[in-house]
Structure formats: C-alpha cells, structure tokens
Amino acid sequence: MKNILVIGGTGQIGSELIMKLRGIYGNENVVCGYIPAAPPKGILLESGPAEVVDITNPQQIADVVKKYNIDTIYNLAALLSAVAEAKPQLAWHIGVGGLFNTLEVAREHGCAVFTPSSIGSFGPTTPHVKTPQDTIQRPATIYGVTKVSGELLSDYYARRFGVDTRSVRFPGLISYTTPPGGGTTDYAVDIYYSAVKGEKFKCPLKPGTFMDMMYMPDALRAAIEIMEADPTRLVHRNSFNIASMSFDPEIIYNKIREYVPGFEMEYELDPLRQKIADSWPDSLDDSCARNEWDWKPEFDLDAMTQDMLVNLRKKLLVEAEMVEA
Ligand code: SER
C-alpha cells in the first residue's frame, strides 16, 4: 500500500484509521474522502490531503483515484444498523450501490479494496455462540442484508476480475475520538461518556444481551494487517470473523464501576435496538483470522475500560476548556 483513499474518512473508524495510516505510509499518501455534510477538521484536515468523495458518485471516486494514483481504497461509507432501519433505501444505495461503484473503479484502476462487514451480517438462524467463520448468514436487518451482499460482491470481483478485495467482520467498535451514530452497539460507547460526565446511564438493551465488541486500536490494526497479509495464505477474503471480547450491559457496567464507584445505570429499553441485538451472535469464533493472517487482539474489557476512561476524561476536559476560551 502506498497511495490510499479512505472513503467515509470522517466517521468513527475513518477519522482514526487515516491518522494511523498516515503515520505508517506518510501523510501525503493517505487521502481523506469525505462528504460535504461531514468535512474533516483539526489534525485530520491539517495533516494530509482531503477530497470530496461521495460513494454514490462513481465519477468522484474515479477522479480522486486518478489524481492521487491510488492503489488501495478503504471503503468505510455506511449507515449503521438502527438508522438504516429508518432509511432502508438509502442504506442499500450507500452500502451496495456505493460498494459497486468502488469495485468498478478498483477494477479499472487496479486498486485493492477493504470494505468492513459486521456481526450484523449474521441473523436469528445463525449459531449464536462462537459463531463459526462459514455458517448461515440470513440477517433480519437491511444493514445485515447490505453487509452480506457486500461480502458476496467483493468475493465475486476477486474471483471474476482479480480485484484484491479483503474484509473483516467488525464487532461493535468502542472509541473516544469520533462517536458512532445510529448503531445497535453504540450503548457500549455512550456508557463511558455517562460515566465520565457523572451522569446516570440509560441503557437501551436489557441485561443478558451479549454482543462481540472491540476497542478501536485493535480494529484499526486488523484493517491494516488484513490488507498487508500474504495473499497466498488467505483461504477466505470477504469476510473474516475477528473478536476480542463479548459482554452484556451488566458486565460492562460493573467493570466501569470498578474505576468509577458511584456510577449508576438504569434500563430504558429501545425495542428496535433490542430486536436487532437479539438477532446477532453473542460471540464469534475468529480462528480462521488467527490461522490465515495471525490476527490477535491486544485489549480485553479491563484494559479497554482503563484506556477509555483516561482518554475520554482528557478529551472532555479539552473540549470544556475550548468552550470557556
Ligand atoms: N456497530 C454496528 C451497529 O451497531 C454493527 O457493526 O450497527
């Protein structure tokens, strides 16, 4: 990878992935592709090139690929699961139409493509515990339908046209830089904000709702390592189960209370999110990723919680100081 375009560059994953990629491959070699409604700011804007790339506009993708001689595209444009249920047509247009546009540009210009899939690509009939790599994928959400379609389309482009497509199935991602929006796993980010702000947390999911989760530094490493992996070892491509921790609301709440003793939580269920979460696996088996490209997570719930609390406190303090100044 030398010249990289990140589409959806200002979102939860993109805003951090770009900074990590710039650190590895050079600031000038990583382009932040964004939509005008979400322009890059601060260090993301100042540290390297940025261009408007709406994934639903194939010409914009092609123009930026040509201008910067792009050889690798990270396609991070998507609507998350809960918001996608409110806008299913748009979710398909971005998730599948956008991926098709990206793959076509990649086919013409010889680019490798990373497109994340998700725990949301599984459904109610999937084995829920230690979900295998190759198993039933009949999701009940439009988000999941776009993710399974994306896995199939990406494998098709690899087989039919030789496009170097690779992917991982991300668990819920927990981070403090850019908040997620409209996902089912977002509660596991929001709960840290409440803890640091000293607020009572209203949990939208009931106790016993287990889902796979991952701390952002591990997710970023996975996205980079899969694209750097030796292709001769890859039996799978789109998409690899990856995992690091699985918990329910009670477990994460009690972990945070170890560090924030007075922290309180109450349940205020969101029926849509509960239904989606109930259809997803409790935990994934990531042994194929471990065998085929040496995937290994570094953060468990305890290490993540300590790091989240320290960094979120710093971030909220800086933001408060900026408001005062
Ligand atoms: N975090 C996503 C969501 O909750 C799942 O991949 O929609």
mmCIF file of C-alpha atoms and ligand atoms in Angstrom:
data_model
loop_
_atom_site.group_PDB
_atom_site.id
_atom_site.type_symbol
_atom_site.label_atom_id
_atom_site.label_comp_id
_atom_site.label_asym_id
_atom_site.label_seq_id
_atom_site.Cartn_x
_atom_site.Cartn_y
_atom_site.Cartn_z
ATOM 1 C CA MET A 1 0.000 0.000 0.000
ATOM 2 C CA LYS A 2 1.433 3.374 -0.975
ATOM 3 C CA ASN A 3 -1.383 5.643 -2.090
ATOM 4 C CA ILE A 4 -4.531 5.184 -0.101
ATOM 5 C CA LEU A 5 -8.028 6.661 -0.347
ATOM 6 C CA VAL A 6 -10.309 6.344 2.674
ATOM 7 C CA ILE A 7 -13.974 6.849 1.727
ATOM 8 C CA GLY A 8 -16.106 7.823 4.710
ATOM 9 C CA GLY A 9 -12.925 9.321 6.147
ATOM 10 C CA THR A 10 -14.525 11.492 8.829
ATOM 11 C CA GLY A 11 -16.607 8.756 10.509
ATOM 12 C CA GLN A 12 -15.943 6.759 13.664
ATOM 13 C CA ILE A 13 -13.426 4.414 12.028
ATOM 14 C CA GLY A 14 -12.153 6.628 9.204
ATOM 15 C CA SER A 15 -11.084 9.572 11.367
ATOM 16 C CA GLU A 16 -8.752 7.321 13.377
ATOM 17 C CA LEU A 17 -7.710 4.958 10.580
ATOM 18 C CA ILE A 18 -6.488 7.864 8.439
ATOM 19 C CA MET A 19 -4.201 9.151 11.209
ATOM 20 C CA LYS A 20 -2.778 5.668 11.755
ATOM 21 C CA LEU A 21 -2.292 5.077 8.006
ATOM 22 C CA ARG A 22 -0.596 8.486 7.649
ATOM 23 C CA GLY A 23 1.792 7.514 10.438
ATOM 24 C CA ILE A 24 2.739 4.331 8.576
ATOM 25 C CA TYR A 25 2.626 5.289 4.879
ATOM 26 C CA GLY A 26 3.257 9.069 5.016
ATOM 27 C CA ASN A 27 0.861 11.991 5.427
ATOM 28 C CA GLU A 28 0.703 12.881 1.741
ATOM 29 C CA ASN A 29 -0.095 9.301 0.689
ATOM 30 C CA VAL A 30 -3.407 8.971 2.515
ATOM 31 C CA VAL A 31 -6.387 10.910 1.159
ATOM 32 C CA CYS A 32 -9.378 11.629 3.393
ATOM 33 C CA GLY A 33 -12.501 11.182 1.259
ATOM 34 C CA TYR A 34 -15.484 12.954 2.821
ATOM 35 C CA ILE A 35 -18.985 14.197 2.062
ATOM 36 C CA PRO A 36 -19.651 17.944 2.364
ATOM 37 C CA ALA A 37 -22.034 17.351 5.296
ATOM 38 C CA ALA A 38 -19.122 15.908 7.342
ATOM 39 C CA PRO A 39 -15.921 17.761 6.434
ATOM 40 C CA PRO A 40 -12.587 16.919 8.134
ATOM 41 C CA LYS A 41 -11.455 19.213 10.950
ATOM 42 C CA GLY A 42 -8.363 19.814 13.100
ATOM 43 C CA ILE A 43 -5.463 17.388 12.760
ATOM 44 C CA LEU A 44 -7.345 15.239 10.223
ATOM 45 C CA LEU A 45 -7.636 18.244 7.890
ATOM 46 C CA GLU A 46 -4.195 19.675 8.592
ATOM 47 C CA SER A 47 -2.114 16.509 8.345
ATOM 48 C CA GLY A 48 -2.792 15.491 4.731
ATOM 49 C CA PRO A 49 -4.922 15.664 1.570
ATOM 50 C CA ALA A 50 -8.711 15.668 1.667
ATOM 51 C CA GLU A 51 -11.194 15.489 -1.223
ATOM 52 C CA VAL A 52 -14.967 15.328 -1.549
ATOM 53 C CA VAL A 53 -15.806 11.698 -2.418
ATOM 54 C CA ASP A 54 -19.467 10.770 -2.266
ATOM 55 C CA ILE A 55 -19.529 6.995 -2.680
ATOM 56 C CA THR A 56 -22.795 7.211 -4.614
ATOM 57 C CA ASN A 57 -20.964 9.265 -7.280
ATOM 58 C CA PRO A 58 -18.646 6.948 -9.284
ATOM 59 C CA GLN A 59 -17.027 9.846 -11.160
ATOM 60 C CA GLN A 60 -15.865 11.451 -7.909
ATOM 61 C CA ILE A 61 -14.246 8.192 -6.823
ATOM 62 C CA ALA A 62 -12.546 7.747 -10.217
ATOM 63 C CA ASP A 63 -11.284 11.351 -10.319
ATOM 64 C CA VAL A 64 -9.602 11.107 -6.912
ATOM 65 C CA VAL A 65 -8.152 7.658 -7.695
ATOM 66 C CA LYS A 66 -6.573 9.085 -10.880
ATOM 67 C CA LYS A 67 -5.418 12.355 -9.306
ATOM 68 C CA TYR A 68 -3.551 10.647 -6.449
ATOM 69 C CA ASN A 69 -2.587 7.423 -8.263
ATOM 70 C CA ILE A 70 -4.485 5.453 -5.595
ATOM 71 C CA ASP A 71 -3.679 1.736 -5.222
ATOM 72 C CA THR A 72 -5.729 0.921 -2.103
ATOM 73 C CA ILE A 73 -9.248 2.032 -1.153
ATOM 74 C CA TYR A 74 -10.723 1.730 2.337
ATOM 75 C CA ASN A 75 -14.489 1.888 1.831
ATOM 76 C CA LEU A 76 -15.973 2.939 5.181
ATOM 77 C CA ALA A 77 -19.187 4.578 3.979
ATOM 78 C CA ALA A 78 -22.298 3.031 5.561
ATOM 79 C CA LEU A 79 -25.410 3.706 7.606
ATOM 80 C CA LEU A 80 -25.276 1.770 10.889
ATOM 81 C CA SER A 81 -27.946 -0.770 11.815
ATOM 82 C CA ALA A 82 -30.603 1.229 13.685
ATOM 83 C CA VAL A 83 -30.527 4.298 11.438
ATOM 84 C CA ALA A 84 -30.511 2.019 8.368
ATOM 85 C CA GLU A 85 -33.861 0.563 9.506
ATOM 86 C CA ALA A 86 -35.281 4.102 9.324
ATOM 87 C CA LYS A 87 -33.803 4.654 5.830
ATOM 88 C CA PRO A 88 -33.514 1.221 4.152
ATOM 89 C CA GLN A 89 -33.369 2.565 0.586
ATOM 90 C CA LEU A 90 -30.507 4.911 1.429
ATOM 91 C CA ALA A 91 -28.731 2.123 3.351
ATOM 92 C CA TRP A 92 -28.807 -0.056 0.216
ATOM 93 C CA HIS A 93 -27.817 2.852 -2.064
ATOM 94 C CA ILE A 94 -24.721 3.605 0.042
ATOM 95 C CA GLY A 95 -23.874 0.086 1.223
ATOM 96 C CA VAL A 96 -24.315 -1.865 -2.006
ATOM 97 C CA GLY A 97 -24.571 0.793 -4.735
ATOM 98 C CA GLY A 98 -21.572 2.575 -3.244
ATOM 99 C CA LEU A 99 -19.568 -0.632 -2.994
ATOM 100 C CA PHE A 100 -20.406 -1.466 -6.620
ATOM 101 C CA ASN A 101 -19.127 1.986 -7.683
ATOM 102 C CA THR A 102 -15.952 1.457 -5.676
ATOM 103 C CA LEU A 103 -15.315 -2.022 -7.061
ATOM 104 C CA GLU A 104 -15.823 -0.821 -10.637
ATOM 105 C CA VAL A 105 -13.272 1.976 -10.153
ATOM 106 C CA ALA A 106 -10.930 -0.534 -8.492
ATOM 107 C CA ARG A 107 -11.312 -2.941 -11.405
ATOM 108 C CA GLU A 108 -10.459 -0.234 -13.929
ATOM 109 C CA HIS A 109 -7.537 1.226 -11.980
ATOM 110 C CA GLY A 110 -6.081 -1.866 -10.299
ATOM 111 C CA CYS A 111 -6.840 -0.909 -6.678
ATOM 112 C CA ALA A 112 -7.128 -3.217 -3.674
ATOM 113 C CA VAL A 113 -10.354 -2.667 -1.673
ATOM 114 C CA PHE A 114 -11.139 -3.061 2.035
ATOM 115 C CA THR A 115 -14.843 -2.964 2.965
ATOM 116 C CA PRO A 116 -15.797 -3.872 6.518
ATOM 117 C CA SER A 117 -18.507 -6.400 7.153
ATOM 118 C CA SER A 118 -20.028 -6.847 10.603
ATOM 119 C CA ILE A 119 -21.517 -9.065 13.276
ATOM 120 C CA GLY A 120 -24.695 -7.642 11.694
ATOM 121 C CA SER A 121 -24.153 -9.913 8.667
ATOM 122 C CA PHE A 122 -25.496 -12.764 10.828
ATOM 123 C CA GLY A 123 -29.119 -13.335 11.761
ATOM 124 C CA PRO A 124 -31.564 -15.197 14.008
ATOM 125 C CA THR A 125 -30.824 -18.599 12.423
ATOM 126 C CA THR A 126 -27.052 -18.276 12.826
ATOM 127 C CA PRO A 127 -25.462 -20.270 15.705
ATOM 128 C CA HIS A 128 -25.140 -17.536 18.357
ATOM 129 C CA VAL A 129 -22.261 -18.760 20.493
ATOM 130 C CA LYS A 130 -18.768 -18.950 18.986
ATOM 131 C CA THR A 131 -20.327 -18.285 15.583
ATOM 132 C CA PRO A 132 -18.189 -20.100 13.017
ATOM 133 C CA GLN A 133 -16.434 -18.352 10.110
ATOM 134 C CA ASP A 134 -18.534 -20.153 7.493
ATOM 135 C CA THR A 135 -22.137 -20.504 8.630
ATOM 136 C CA ILE A 136 -25.722 -19.392 7.971
ATOM 137 C CA GLN A 137 -25.983 -15.684 7.080
ATOM 138 C CA ARG A 138 -29.660 -14.742 6.844
ATOM 139 C CA PRO A 139 -29.730 -11.300 8.581
ATOM 140 C CA ALA A 140 -33.048 -9.729 9.541
ATOM 141 C CA THR A 141 -31.904 -6.092 9.111
ATOM 142 C CA ILE A 142 -31.251 -4.035 5.971
ATOM 143 C CA TYR A 143 -27.807 -3.293 7.430
ATOM 144 C CA GLY A 144 -27.078 -7.014 7.512
ATOM 145 C CA VAL A 145 -28.510 -7.509 4.021
ATOM 146 C CA THR A 146 -26.106 -4.860 2.680
ATOM 147 C CA LYS A 147 -23.190 -6.468 4.541
ATOM 148 C CA VAL A 148 -23.844 -9.998 3.217
ATOM 149 C CA SER A 149 -24.379 -8.578 -0.282
ATOM 150 C CA GLY A 150 -21.110 -6.697 0.089
ATOM 151 C CA GLU A 151 -19.236 -9.843 1.121
ATOM 152 C CA LEU A 152 -20.601 -11.715 -1.921
ATOM 153 C CA LEU A 153 -19.977 -8.857 -4.352
ATOM 154 C CA SER A 154 -16.432 -8.406 -3.081
ATOM 155 C CA ASP A 155 -15.660 -12.122 -3.412
ATOM 156 C CA TYR A 156 -17.169 -12.064 -6.909
ATOM 157 C CA TYR A 157 -14.919 -9.177 -8.006
ATOM 158 C CA ALA A 158 -11.878 -11.014 -6.628
ATOM 159 C CA ARG A 159 -12.751 -14.244 -8.448
ATOM 160 C CA ARG A 160 -14.065 -12.760 -11.694
ATOM 161 C CA PHE A 161 -11.850 -9.712 -12.174
ATOM 162 C CA GLY A 162 -8.887 -10.317 -9.871
ATOM 163 C CA VAL A 163 -9.655 -7.258 -7.701
ATOM 164 C CA ASP A 164 -7.776 -7.662 -4.403
ATOM 165 C CA THR A 165 -10.764 -7.371 -2.061
ATOM 166 C CA ARG A 166 -10.385 -8.152 1.651
ATOM 167 C CA SER A 167 -12.559 -7.643 4.700
ATOM 168 C CA VAL A 168 -13.174 -8.302 8.382
ATOM 169 C CA ARG A 169 -16.476 -8.634 10.235
ATOM 170 C CA PHE A 170 -16.177 -5.907 12.855
ATOM 171 C CA PRO A 171 -17.802 -6.361 16.261
ATOM 172 C CA GLY A 172 -19.238 -3.261 17.958
ATOM 173 C CA LEU A 173 -16.395 -0.728 17.989
ATOM 174 C CA ILE A 174 -15.614 1.298 21.086
ATOM 175 C CA SER A 175 -13.658 4.532 20.764
ATOM 176 C CA TYR A 176 -13.359 8.055 22.144
ATOM 177 C CA THR A 177 -12.302 10.170 19.136
ATOM 178 C CA THR A 178 -15.392 10.265 16.895
ATOM 179 C CA PRO A 179 -18.727 8.951 18.205
ATOM 180 C CA PRO A 180 -20.582 6.280 16.217
ATOM 181 C CA GLY A 181 -24.091 7.156 15.088
ATOM 182 C CA GLY A 182 -27.197 5.044 14.817
ATOM 183 C CA GLY A 183 -25.741 1.630 15.659
ATOM 184 C CA THR A 184 -27.008 -1.092 17.982
ATOM 185 C CA THR A 185 -23.673 -1.443 19.776
ATOM 186 C CA ASP A 186 -23.360 2.341 20.406
ATOM 187 C CA TYR A 187 -24.508 1.910 24.014
ATOM 188 C CA ALA A 188 -21.089 0.480 24.830
ATOM 189 C CA VAL A 189 -19.547 3.828 23.805
ATOM 190 C CA ASP A 190 -22.258 6.025 25.342
ATOM 191 C CA ILE A 191 -21.907 4.321 28.730
ATOM 192 C CA TYR A 192 -18.315 5.615 29.064
ATOM 193 C CA TYR A 193 -19.429 9.187 28.265
ATOM 194 C CA SER A 194 -22.062 8.992 31.027
ATOM 195 C CA ALA A 195 -19.524 7.582 33.494
ATOM 196 C CA VAL A 196 -17.001 10.359 32.811
ATOM 197 C CA LYS A 197 -19.641 13.125 32.863
ATOM 198 C CA GLY A 198 -21.016 11.830 36.182
ATOM 199 C CA GLU A 199 -24.438 11.127 34.666
ATOM 200 C CA LYS A 200 -26.750 8.167 35.233
ATOM 201 C CA PHE A 201 -26.650 5.942 32.147
ATOM 202 C CA LYS A 202 -29.918 4.910 30.488
ATOM 203 C CA CYS A 203 -29.216 1.522 28.925
ATOM 204 C CA PRO A 204 -31.248 0.739 25.769
ATOM 205 C CA LEU A 205 -30.609 -3.045 25.925
ATOM 206 C CA LYS A 206 -31.661 -5.492 28.613
ATOM 207 C CA PRO A 207 -29.346 -7.490 30.868
ATOM 208 C CA GLY A 208 -28.129 -10.699 29.245
ATOM 209 C CA THR A 209 -27.811 -9.118 25.767
ATOM 210 C CA PHE A 210 -24.349 -10.332 24.812
ATOM 211 C CA MET A 211 -22.548 -8.999 21.729
ATOM 212 C CA ASP A 212 -18.975 -9.035 20.489
ATOM 213 C CA MET A 213 -17.147 -5.752 20.995
ATOM 214 C CA MET A 214 -13.680 -4.433 20.185
ATOM 215 C CA TYR A 215 -11.531 -1.449 21.160
ATOM 216 C CA MET A 216 -10.663 0.808 18.230
ATOM 217 C CA PRO A 217 -6.852 0.300 18.312
ATOM 218 C CA ASP A 218 -7.377 -3.438 17.699
ATOM 219 C CA ALA A 219 -9.903 -2.725 14.924
ATOM 220 C CA LEU A 220 -7.503 -0.357 13.153
ATOM 221 C CA ARG A 221 -4.707 -2.888 13.367
ATOM 222 C CA ALA A 222 -6.997 -5.564 11.918
ATOM 223 C CA ALA A 223 -7.942 -3.341 8.960
ATOM 224 C CA ILE A 224 -4.289 -2.654 8.169
ATOM 225 C CA GLU A 225 -2.982 -6.173 8.831
ATOM 226 C CA ILE A 226 -5.569 -7.877 6.607
ATOM 227 C CA MET A 227 -4.586 -5.580 3.708
ATOM 228 C CA GLU A 228 -0.897 -6.325 4.303
ATOM 229 C CA ALA A 229 -1.416 -10.084 4.742
ATOM 230 C CA ASP A 230 0.372 -12.570 2.472
ATOM 231 C CA PRO A 231 -2.310 -13.387 -0.160
ATOM 232 C CA THR A 232 -1.018 -16.932 -0.630
ATOM 233 C CA ARG A 233 -2.086 -17.766 2.947
ATOM 234 C CA LEU A 234 -5.632 -16.410 2.596
ATOM 235 C CA VAL A 235 -8.260 -19.106 2.174
ATOM 236 C CA HIS A 236 -11.012 -16.582 2.917
ATOM 237 C CA ARG A 237 -11.291 -12.965 1.803
ATOM 238 C CA ASN A 238 -14.731 -11.467 2.395
ATOM 239 C CA SER A 239 -15.021 -11.572 5.261
ATOM 240 C CA PHE A 240 -13.082 -12.736 8.347
ATOM 241 C CA ASN A 241 -14.623 -13.097 11.803
ATOM 242 C CA ILE A 242 -12.471 -11.164 14.276
ATOM 243 C CA ALA A 243 -13.091 -10.999 18.024
ATOM 244 C CA SER A 244 -11.628 -9.714 21.257
ATOM 245 C CA MET A 245 -14.362 -9.542 23.930
ATOM 246 C CA SER A 246 -18.036 -10.300 24.461
ATOM 247 C CA PHE A 247 -20.143 -8.763 27.232
ATOM 248 C CA ASP A 248 -23.675 -7.722 28.210
ATOM 249 C CA PRO A 249 -24.715 -4.376 29.769
ATOM 250 C CA GLU A 250 -24.263 -5.687 33.341
ATOM 251 C CA ILE A 251 -20.694 -6.793 32.726
ATOM 252 C CA ILE A 252 -19.519 -3.511 31.179
ATOM 253 C CA TYR A 253 -21.389 -1.511 33.847
ATOM 254 C CA ASN A 254 -19.753 -3.447 36.665
ATOM 255 C CA LYS A 255 -16.338 -3.110 35.035
ATOM 256 C CA ILE A 256 -16.721 0.688 34.803
ATOM 257 C CA ARG A 257 -17.872 0.811 38.445
ATOM 258 C CA GLU A 258 -14.519 -0.680 39.466
ATOM 259 C CA TYR A 259 -12.972 2.625 38.324
ATOM 260 C CA VAL A 260 -15.955 4.996 38.821
ATOM 261 C CA PRO A 261 -17.530 3.671 42.051
ATOM 262 C CA GLY A 262 -20.599 5.951 42.217
ATOM 263 C CA PHE A 263 -21.617 5.320 38.615
ATOM 264 C CA GLU A 264 -25.304 4.485 38.142
ATOM 265 C CA MET A 265 -27.244 2.798 35.348
ATOM 266 C CA GLU A 266 -30.935 2.188 34.721
ATOM 267 C CA TYR A 267 -32.687 0.350 31.907
ATOM 268 C CA GLU A 268 -34.764 2.231 29.337
ATOM 269 C CA LEU A 269 -35.212 -0.291 26.562
ATOM 270 C CA ASP A 270 -35.215 0.591 22.870
ATOM 271 C CA PRO A 271 -37.346 -2.141 21.233
ATOM 272 C CA LEU A 272 -35.742 -1.704 17.778
ATOM 273 C CA ARG A 273 -32.184 -1.995 19.070
ATOM 274 C CA GLN A 274 -33.143 -4.886 21.361
ATOM 275 C CA LYS A 275 -34.644 -6.790 18.441
ATOM 276 C CA ILE A 276 -31.563 -6.199 16.309
ATOM 277 C CA ALA A 277 -29.181 -7.195 19.117
ATOM 278 C CA ASP A 278 -31.179 -10.380 19.804
ATOM 279 C CA SER A 279 -30.717 -11.423 16.168
ATOM 280 C CA TRP A 280 -26.910 -11.041 16.300
ATOM 281 C CA PRO A 281 -24.333 -13.510 17.667
ATOM 282 C CA ASP A 282 -23.221 -13.459 21.307
ATOM 283 C CA SER A 283 -19.616 -14.192 20.338
ATOM 284 C CA LEU A 284 -17.609 -15.001 17.190
ATOM 285 C CA ASP A 285 -15.049 -17.725 16.517
ATOM 286 C CA ASP A 286 -12.093 -15.929 14.916
ATOM 287 C CA SER A 287 -9.775 -18.918 14.458
ATOM 288 C CA CYS A 288 -9.607 -18.520 10.637
ATOM 289 C CA ALA A 289 -8.279 -14.958 11.006
ATOM 290 C CA ARG A 290 -5.781 -16.206 13.598
ATOM 291 C CA ASN A 291 -4.589 -19.009 11.286
ATOM 292 C CA GLU A 292 -4.599 -17.218 7.947
ATOM 293 C CA TRP A 293 -3.068 -13.836 8.862
ATOM 294 C CA ASP A 294 -2.042 -14.123 12.526
ATOM 295 C CA TRP A 295 -4.850 -11.941 13.915
ATOM 296 C CA LYS A 296 -4.548 -11.388 17.662
ATOM 297 C CA PRO A 297 -6.380 -8.773 19.782
ATOM 298 C CA GLU A 298 -4.489 -6.783 22.432
ATOM 299 C CA PHE A 299 -7.271 -5.196 24.512
ATOM 300 C CA ASP A 300 -9.624 -7.022 26.856
ATOM 301 C CA LEU A 301 -12.526 -5.319 28.693
ATOM 302 C CA ASP A 302 -10.356 -4.254 31.626
ATOM 303 C CA ALA A 303 -7.528 -2.754 29.533
ATOM 304 C CA MET A 304 -10.062 -1.019 27.267
ATOM 305 C CA THR A 305 -12.002 0.438 30.192
ATOM 306 C CA GLN A 306 -8.904 1.931 31.795
ATOM 307 C CA ASP A 307 -7.760 3.453 28.496
ATOM 308 C CA MET A 308 -11.234 4.753 27.561
ATOM 309 C CA LEU A 309 -11.761 6.470 30.909
ATOM 310 C CA VAL A 310 -8.359 8.186 30.877
ATOM 311 C CA ASN A 311 -8.656 9.391 27.289
ATOM 312 C CA LEU A 312 -12.299 10.395 27.451
ATOM 313 C CA ARG A 313 -11.619 12.485 30.580
ATOM 314 C CA LYS A 314 -8.797 14.265 28.737
ATOM 315 C CA LYS A 315 -10.929 14.824 25.654
ATOM 316 C CA LEU A 316 -13.920 16.218 27.529
ATOM 317 C CA LEU A 317 -11.639 18.487 29.569
ATOM 318 C CA VAL A 318 -10.050 19.928 26.419
ATOM 319 C CA GLU A 319 -13.491 20.460 24.874
ATOM 320 C CA ALA A 320 -14.738 22.199 28.024
ATOM 321 C CA GLU A 321 -11.668 24.490 28.020
ATOM 322 C CA MET A 322 -12.293 25.375 24.375
ATOM 323 C CA VAL A 323 -15.880 26.375 25.193
ATOM 324 C CA GLU A 324 -14.665 28.610 28.059
ATOM 325 C CA ALA A 325 -11.910 30.294 25.983
HETATM 326 N N1 SER B 1 -21.707 -1.311 15.240
HETATM 327 C C1 SER B 1 -22.646 -1.710 14.214
HETATM 328 C C2 SER B 1 -24.037 -1.372 14.603
HETATM 329 O O1 SER B 1 -24.328 -1.422 15.772
HETATM 330 C C3 SER B 1 -22.549 -3.180 13.969
HETATM 331 O O2 SER B 1 -21.473 -3.469 13.143
HETATM 332 O O3 SER B 1 -24.823 -1.108 13.763
#
